């Protein structure tokens, strides 16, 4: 089992910045990829950014050049630096971890943290 605890988020103005952090605990040695998803009201949850254990990254087109994902394998943390925020970035952001063990592939989620960007 992997537990994920998010921190950060809150209210930002248009063009502002926020940073989200997520700390993993439990069977962290089994974690491969970690990432951030978001879900706005009335919309499906979507991938924002992901990073593998070897620091290969993937970003949604809508955040490329504005958001940066980083990971500290020693501390089992993943962060999302969000710059040039827009109102359309408003959503609940969820930390995600993909882990593999003898039971197969497992996906774990944090509780979510609200990000609100005002215009």
PDB file of C-alpha atoms in Angstrom:
ATOM      1  CA  UNK A   1       0.000   0.000   0.000  1.00  0.00           C
ATOM      2  CA  UNK A   2       1.039   3.565  -0.734  1.00  0.00           C
ATOM      3  CA  UNK A   3      -0.345   6.617   1.006  1.00  0.00           C
ATOM      4  CA  UNK A   4      -0.194  10.054  -0.600  1.00  0.00           C
ATOM      5  CA  UNK A   5      -0.552  13.333   1.256  1.00  0.00           C
ATOM      6  CA  UNK A   6      -0.807  16.577  -0.696  1.00  0.00           C
ATOM      7  CA  UNK A   7      -0.044  20.079   0.452  1.00  0.00           C
ATOM      8  CA  UNK A   8      -0.097  23.489  -1.132  1.00  0.00           C
ATOM      9  CA  UNK A   9      -2.758  24.856  -3.401  1.00  0.00           C
ATOM     10  CA  UNK A  10      -5.172  27.588  -2.463  1.00  0.00           C
ATOM     11  CA  UNK A  11      -6.084  30.860  -4.134  1.00  0.00           C
ATOM     12  CA  UNK A  12      -3.985  32.663  -6.736  1.00  0.00           C
ATOM     13  CA  UNK A  13      -4.514  35.575  -9.068  1.00  0.00           C
ATOM     14  CA  UNK A  14      -4.306  35.417 -12.837  1.00  0.00           C
ATOM     15  CA  UNK A  15      -0.639  35.177 -13.775  1.00  0.00           C
ATOM     16  CA  UNK A  16       0.392  34.113 -10.301  1.00  0.00           C
ATOM     17  CA  UNK A  17       2.164  31.025  -9.038  1.00  0.00           C
ATOM     18  CA  UNK A  18       1.488  28.166  -6.693  1.00  0.00           C
ATOM     19  CA  UNK A  19       3.352  25.030  -5.758  1.00  0.00           C
ATOM     20  CA  UNK A  20       1.823  21.677  -4.904  1.00  0.00           C
ATOM     21  CA  UNK A  21       3.673  18.979  -3.013  1.00  0.00           C
ATOM     22  CA  UNK A  22       2.884  15.336  -2.432  1.00  0.00           C
ATOM     23  CA  UNK A  23       4.583  13.000   0.027  1.00  0.00           C
ATOM     24  CA  UNK A  24       4.365   9.245  -0.393  1.00  0.00           C
ATOM     25  CA  UNK A  25       4.650   6.716   2.406  1.00  0.00           C
ATOM     26  CA  UNK A  26       4.226   2.986   2.757  1.00  0.00           C
ATOM     27  CA  UNK A  27       5.546   0.712   0.021  1.00  0.00           C
ATOM     28  CA  UNK A  28       7.368   3.525  -1.750  1.00  0.00           C
ATOM     29  CA  UNK A  29      10.030   1.256  -3.180  1.00  0.00           C
ATOM     30  CA  UNK A  30       7.393  -0.122  -5.539  1.00  0.00           C
ATOM     31  CA  UNK A  31       6.512   3.285  -6.997  1.00  0.00           C
ATOM     32  CA  UNK A  32       7.397   3.907 -10.617  1.00  0.00           C
ATOM     33  CA  UNK A  33       5.603   6.964 -11.946  1.00  0.00           C
ATOM     34  CA  UNK A  34       4.104   9.814  -9.964  1.00  0.00           C
ATOM     35  CA  UNK A  35       1.995  12.625 -11.254  1.00  0.00           C
ATOM     36  CA  UNK A  36      -0.699  15.214 -10.861  1.00  0.00           C
ATOM     37  CA  UNK A  37      -4.218  15.106 -12.211  1.00  0.00           C
ATOM     38  CA  UNK A  38      -6.954  17.690 -11.932  1.00  0.00           C
ATOM     39  CA  UNK A  39     -10.711  17.739 -12.067  1.00  0.00           C
ATOM     40  CA  UNK A  40     -12.756  20.852 -12.641  1.00  0.00           C
ATOM     41  CA  UNK A  41     -16.483  20.972 -11.821  1.00  0.00           C
ATOM     42  CA  UNK A  42     -18.480  19.086 -14.414  1.00  0.00           C
ATOM     43  CA  UNK A  43     -15.384  17.775 -16.167  1.00  0.00           C
ATOM     44  CA  UNK A  44     -13.473  14.525 -16.204  1.00  0.00           C
ATOM     45  CA  UNK A  45     -10.253  14.095 -14.309  1.00  0.00           C
ATOM     46  CA  UNK A  46      -7.304  14.799 -16.589  1.00  0.00           C
ATOM     47  CA  UNK A  47      -3.564  14.323 -16.469  1.00  0.00           C
ATOM     48  CA  UNK A  48      -1.608  17.494 -15.762  1.00  0.00           C
ATOM     49  CA  UNK A  49       1.931  16.170 -15.501  1.00  0.00           C
ATOM     50  CA  UNK A  50       3.730  12.948 -14.714  1.00  0.00           C
ATOM     51  CA  UNK A  51       7.284  11.914 -13.962  1.00  0.00           C
ATOM     52  CA  UNK A  52       8.909   8.501 -13.849  1.00  0.00           C
ATOM     53  CA  UNK A  53      11.455   7.274 -11.355  1.00  0.00           C
ATOM     54  CA  UNK A  54      14.107   8.161 -13.932  1.00  0.00           C
ATOM     55  CA  UNK A  55      12.790  11.719 -14.353  1.00  0.00           C
ATOM     56  CA  UNK A  56      11.132  11.295 -17.704  1.00  0.00           C
ATOM     57  CA  UNK A  57       8.276  13.793 -17.794  1.00  0.00           C
ATOM     58  CA  UNK A  58       4.986  14.203 -19.588  1.00  0.00           C
ATOM     59  CA  UNK A  59       2.772  17.295 -19.610  1.00  0.00           C
ATOM     60  CA  UNK A  60      -0.690  18.171 -20.784  1.00  0.00           C
ATOM     61  CA  UNK A  61      -0.524  20.560 -23.729  1.00  0.00           C
ATOM     62  CA  UNK A  62      -2.465  23.167 -21.774  1.00  0.00           C
ATOM     63  CA  UNK A  63       0.246  23.476 -19.110  1.00  0.00           C
ATOM     64  CA  UNK A  64       3.433  23.059 -21.130  1.00  0.00           C
ATOM     65  CA  UNK A  65       5.817  25.917 -20.494  1.00  0.00           C
ATOM     66  CA  UNK A  66       3.914  27.011 -17.380  1.00  0.00           C
ATOM     67  CA  UNK A  67       4.036  24.027 -15.024  1.00  0.00           C
ATOM     68  CA  UNK A  68       7.058  22.031 -13.932  1.00  0.00           C
ATOM     69  CA  UNK A  69       6.944  18.660 -12.219  1.00  0.00           C
ATOM     70  CA  UNK A  70       9.832  17.444 -10.136  1.00  0.00           C
ATOM     71  CA  UNK A  71      10.526  14.466  -7.953  1.00  0.00           C
ATOM     72  CA  UNK A  72      12.814  13.588  -5.075  1.00  0.00           C
ATOM     73  CA  UNK A  73      13.170   9.807  -4.997  1.00  0.00           C
ATOM     74  CA  UNK A  74      15.102   9.871  -1.737  1.00  0.00           C
ATOM     75  CA  UNK A  75      12.304  11.762   0.030  1.00  0.00           C
ATOM     76  CA  UNK A  76       9.488  10.118  -1.936  1.00  0.00           C
ATOM     77  CA  UNK A  77       8.003  13.442  -2.885  1.00  0.00           C
ATOM     78  CA  UNK A  78       6.708  14.991  -6.074  1.00  0.00           C
ATOM     79  CA  UNK A  79       6.069  18.670  -6.612  1.00  0.00           C
ATOM     80  CA  UNK A  80       4.267  20.749  -9.192  1.00  0.00           C
ATOM     81  CA  UNK A  81       5.408  24.326  -9.717  1.00  0.00           C
ATOM     82  CA  UNK A  82       2.589  26.206 -11.394  1.00  0.00           C
ATOM     83  CA  UNK A  83       3.382  29.567 -12.994  1.00  0.00           C
ATOM     84  CA  UNK A  84       1.383  31.948 -15.166  1.00  0.00           C
ATOM     85  CA  UNK A  85      -1.808  30.577 -13.727  1.00  0.00           C
ATOM     86  CA  UNK A  86      -5.079  31.044 -15.581  1.00  0.00           C
ATOM     87  CA  UNK A  87      -8.682  30.809 -14.383  1.00  0.00           C
ATOM     88  CA  UNK A  88      -9.038  27.622 -16.424  1.00  0.00           C
ATOM     89  CA  UNK A  89      -6.440  26.008 -14.142  1.00  0.00           C
ATOM     90  CA  UNK A  90      -9.021  26.117 -11.357  1.00  0.00           C
ATOM     91  CA  UNK A  91      -9.683  22.547 -10.231  1.00  0.00           C
ATOM     92  CA  UNK A  92      -9.088  19.997  -7.540  1.00  0.00           C
ATOM     93  CA  UNK A  93      -5.589  18.633  -8.042  1.00  0.00           C
ATOM     94  CA  UNK A  94      -4.835  15.026  -7.155  1.00  0.00           C
ATOM     95  CA  UNK A  95      -1.491  13.368  -6.612  1.00  0.00           C
ATOM     96  CA  UNK A  96      -1.143   9.940  -8.187  1.00  0.00           C
ATOM     97  CA  UNK A  97       1.377   7.145  -7.843  1.00  0.00           C
ATOM     98  CA  UNK A  98       1.728   4.033  -9.990  1.00  0.00           C
ATOM     99  CA  UNK A  99       3.301   1.109  -8.176  1.00  0.00           C
ATOM    100  CA  UNK A 100       4.158  -2.410  -9.220  1.00  0.00           C
ATOM    101  CA  UNK A 101       4.484  -5.457  -7.007  1.00  0.00           C
ATOM    102  CA  UNK A 102       3.811  -9.179  -7.194  1.00  0.00           C
ATOM    103  CA  UNK A 103       0.103  -8.358  -7.323  1.00  0.00           C
ATOM    104  CA  UNK A 104       0.510  -6.310 -10.469  1.00  0.00           C
ATOM    105  CA  UNK A 105      -0.033  -2.630 -11.221  1.00  0.00           C
ATOM    106  CA  UNK A 106      -1.626  -0.402  -8.619  1.00  0.00           C
ATOM    107  CA  UNK A 107      -2.765   3.215  -8.823  1.00  0.00           C
ATOM    108  CA  UNK A 108      -2.945   5.300  -5.678  1.00  0.00           C
ATOM    109  CA  UNK A 109      -4.513   8.712  -5.142  1.00  0.00           C
ATOM    110  CA  UNK A 110      -4.195  11.538  -2.691  1.00  0.00           C
ATOM    111  CA  UNK A 111      -7.203  13.254  -1.182  1.00  0.00           C
ATOM    112  CA  UNK A 112      -7.014  16.231  -3.529  1.00  0.00           C
ATOM    113  CA  UNK A 113      -6.237  19.892  -2.994  1.00  0.00           C
ATOM    114  CA  UNK A 114      -8.187  22.839  -4.360  1.00  0.00           C
ATOM    115  CA  UNK A 115      -6.542  25.361  -6.663  1.00  0.00           C
ATOM    116  CA  UNK A 116      -8.561  28.456  -7.500  1.00  0.00           C
ATOM    117  CA  UNK A 117      -7.315  31.101  -9.902  1.00  0.00           C
ATOM    118  CA  UNK A 118      -9.158  34.393  -9.954  1.00  0.00           C
ATOM    119  CA  UNK A 119      -9.289  36.720 -12.920  1.00  0.00           C
TER     120      UNK A 119
END
